């Protein structure tokens, strides 16, 4: 029962699926546990993108798959990515960057690089194998759990701050949900582990330098950064392998 409640709470945090959780007296403790389920939830958008890629020659189905996947699962992360771009690429102080990110306004950096991200993501549907999207979606969320485990909050308020101090068991439990993907190819699995962890470390280093920690936007944005890196690496490995 407790596991089910935690999983539903995780779904309510990182998806738009119509799930609700009643008031919980131990809410703060549960919030610190839900990152362990991020990878498990990653299978849901992964299946959506897998099916879309399997029918990638049909433009309508490809667009529909991306629209559904983003609406229910990735728009939160995309919003975080856009705020990251506007905040991190702004040549100002930590306080100003945090202010820009908290406003949520879309600036020129977010418009340009966000558009570039969507175009690249769309084009990858005809370049990679369907299973690669399942790997990317699951490991992208593993990046979020890893980032939380190795970082500190940039501020004491906001959704991101709720995950801190992190529960160190999360990274181990989250890793067990990756095991099914091992059967689809050990080499591909190893590449994804490496890129997922590398993305978490890269985002941590940059974010700590820019805003002295991470926020909810950074955690969400790291998911899409990781997904894109994984898809690119898998594409290049299959092309040159």
XYZ file of C-alpha atoms in Angstrom:
241
model
C 0.000 0.000 0.000
C 2.786 2.423 0.938
C 4.637 1.636 -2.283
C 1.487 2.253 -4.311
C 0.921 5.650 -2.676
C 4.533 6.660 -3.324
C 4.239 5.618 -6.962
C 1.007 7.570 -7.436
C 2.643 10.565 -5.772
C 5.570 10.277 -8.186
C 3.145 10.139 -11.125
C 1.377 13.249 -9.882
C 4.713 15.080 -9.696
C 6.240 14.279 -13.089
C 3.259 13.618 -15.336
C -0.123 15.006 -16.299
C -1.876 11.697 -15.790
C -5.144 12.232 -13.889
C -3.985 10.882 -10.532
C -4.500 12.564 -7.191
C -3.140 11.886 -3.735
C -5.108 12.758 -0.633
C -3.494 14.712 2.190
C -0.618 12.775 3.727
C 0.743 13.497 7.179
C 4.147 12.153 6.143
C 4.145 14.087 2.861
C 7.659 15.520 3.323
C 9.199 12.087 3.888
C 7.356 10.574 0.938
C 8.446 13.352 -1.424
C 12.069 12.489 -0.696
C 11.364 8.872 -1.690
C 9.564 9.408 -5.000
C 12.704 9.986 -7.151
C 13.322 6.233 -6.876
C 10.256 5.699 -9.099
C 11.199 8.161 -11.828
C 12.820 5.478 -13.985
C 9.778 3.229 -13.643
C 7.530 6.054 -14.819
C 9.913 6.611 -17.728
C 8.650 3.416 -19.359
C 5.288 5.094 -20.050
C 6.521 7.895 -22.361
C 9.100 5.454 -23.671
C 6.345 3.174 -24.930
C 4.532 6.133 -26.515
C 7.666 7.205 -28.384
C 8.536 3.590 -29.206
C 5.209 3.137 -30.982
C 5.526 6.499 -32.720
C 8.995 5.623 -33.980
C 7.824 2.200 -35.148
C 5.452 4.049 -37.480
C 7.831 6.941 -38.144
C 7.161 6.920 -41.886
C 3.664 8.170 -41.107
C 4.128 11.873 -40.350
C 0.729 12.227 -38.685
C 1.417 9.363 -36.274
C 4.888 10.706 -35.513
C 3.557 14.163 -34.651
C 0.696 12.658 -32.658
C 3.094 10.487 -30.663
C 5.342 13.428 -29.824
C 2.323 15.556 -28.885
C 0.939 12.861 -26.583
C 4.311 12.075 -25.031
C 5.043 15.715 -24.326
C 1.556 16.582 -23.095
C 1.417 13.826 -20.506
C 5.072 13.463 -19.567
C 7.653 15.847 -21.031
C 6.131 19.340 -21.071
C 7.114 19.878 -17.427
C 10.667 18.929 -18.291
C 10.615 21.050 -21.438
C 9.465 24.059 -19.418
C 12.379 23.446 -17.068
C 14.778 23.189 -19.985
C 13.587 26.509 -21.407
C 13.974 28.238 -18.041
C 17.458 26.747 -17.721
C 18.453 28.104 -21.120
C 17.238 31.608 -20.366
C 18.759 31.638 -16.882
C 22.091 29.948 -17.495
C 22.865 31.782 -20.731
C 22.173 35.155 -19.156
C 25.390 36.993 -18.316
C 24.447 38.187 -14.850
C 24.528 37.272 -11.164
C 23.202 34.123 -9.507
C 20.298 36.094 -8.057
C 19.338 37.471 -11.469
C 19.510 34.036 -13.072
C 17.240 32.590 -10.382
C 14.844 35.478 -10.871
C 14.705 34.855 -14.624
C 14.120 31.148 -14.112
C 11.378 31.693 -11.526
C 9.415 34.060 -13.764
C 8.989 31.453 -16.482
C 8.988 34.014 -19.279
C 10.263 32.728 -22.609
C 13.319 34.657 -23.762
C 15.384 34.517 -26.968
C 17.699 31.756 -25.730
C 14.735 29.527 -24.849
C 12.974 30.232 -28.157
C 15.990 29.450 -30.323
C 17.455 26.462 -28.512
C 14.049 25.091 -27.532
C 13.003 25.110 -31.187
C 16.289 23.470 -32.147
C 15.667 20.747 -29.537
C 12.180 19.968 -30.863
C 13.411 19.828 -34.467
C 16.253 17.477 -33.525
C 13.930 15.292 -31.466
C 11.461 15.070 -34.351
C 14.176 14.187 -36.870
C 15.570 11.433 -34.663
C 12.376 9.429 -35.188
C 13.581 8.511 -38.653
C 17.205 7.960 -37.636
C 17.162 5.698 -34.587
C 15.505 2.429 -33.679
C 12.196 2.462 -31.765
C 13.798 0.751 -28.766
C 16.229 3.661 -28.459
C 13.372 5.929 -27.384
C 12.470 3.532 -24.601
C 16.079 3.594 -23.400
C 16.218 7.392 -23.632
C 12.980 7.967 -21.729
C 13.864 5.628 -18.881
C 17.501 6.694 -18.547
C 16.551 10.357 -18.893
C 14.591 9.999 -15.695
C 17.428 8.075 -14.092
C 19.476 11.215 -14.712
C 17.028 13.205 -12.594
C 17.358 10.773 -9.694
C 21.145 10.800 -10.012
C 21.258 14.600 -10.157
C 19.194 14.893 -6.984
C 21.490 12.399 -5.254
C 24.676 14.343 -6.022
C 23.443 17.929 -5.743
C 22.180 20.519 -3.314
C 19.264 22.956 -3.681
C 20.005 26.410 -5.086
C 17.307 27.897 -2.844
C 15.265 26.824 0.123
C 11.879 27.083 -1.547
C 10.198 25.621 -4.630
C 9.378 22.101 -5.784
C 13.015 21.186 -6.295
C 13.880 21.952 -2.668
C 11.349 19.355 -1.480
C 13.659 16.535 -2.633
C 16.471 17.650 -0.313
C 18.233 16.348 1.648
C 18.006 13.369 -0.722
C 17.310 9.810 0.313
C 20.484 7.999 -0.784
C 18.616 4.714 -1.265
C 16.749 6.261 -4.193
C 19.608 5.816 -6.650
C 19.873 2.097 -5.855
C 16.148 1.383 -6.065
C 15.872 3.458 -9.219
C 18.685 1.441 -10.767
C 16.791 -1.827 -10.288
C 14.064 -0.549 -12.622
C 16.681 -0.279 -15.370
C 17.419 -4.014 -15.357
C 14.720 -5.042 -17.912
C 16.464 -2.879 -20.525
C 19.636 -4.920 -20.093
C 17.999 -7.744 -22.051
C 17.634 -5.515 -25.111
C 21.408 -5.195 -25.467
C 24.265 -5.021 -22.933
C 26.319 -2.616 -25.035
C 23.411 -0.242 -25.526
C 22.620 -0.524 -21.832
C 26.204 0.340 -20.868
C 26.222 3.350 -23.198
C 23.007 4.624 -21.664
C 24.271 4.198 -18.118
C 27.386 6.169 -18.991
C 25.519 8.962 -20.775
C 22.852 9.190 -18.090
C 25.364 9.589 -15.277
C 27.539 11.902 -17.398
C 24.524 14.123 -18.097
C 23.744 14.316 -14.370
C 27.320 15.254 -13.509
C 27.505 17.810 -16.342
C 24.257 19.492 -15.328
C 25.341 19.502 -11.684
C 28.675 21.166 -12.448
C 27.119 23.828 -14.677
C 24.170 24.481 -12.386
C 26.305 24.763 -9.266
C 28.539 27.201 -11.099
C 25.626 29.285 -12.379
C 23.210 29.257 -9.426
C 25.090 27.397 -6.631
C 22.821 24.355 -6.740
C 19.827 22.960 -8.583
C 16.144 23.846 -8.802
C 13.058 21.998 -9.978
C 13.600 23.500 -13.435
C 17.143 22.156 -13.552
C 16.080 18.692 -12.394
C 13.334 18.558 -15.040
C 15.528 19.999 -17.767
C 18.233 17.429 -17.056
C 15.814 14.706 -18.146
C 15.500 16.091 -21.679
C 19.198 16.920 -21.912
C 19.971 13.318 -21.035
C 17.375 11.962 -23.460
C 18.839 13.969 -26.326
C 22.428 12.967 -25.510
C 21.441 9.301 -25.292
C 19.564 9.371 -28.592
C 22.476 11.108 -30.308
C 25.026 8.644 -28.923
C 22.891 5.645 -29.846
C 22.431 7.017 -33.353
C 26.169 7.571 -33.814
C 27.050 4.179 -32.334
C 24.669 2.432 -34.743
C 25.876 4.485 -37.680
C 29.576 3.982 -37.061
C 29.373 0.614 -35.270
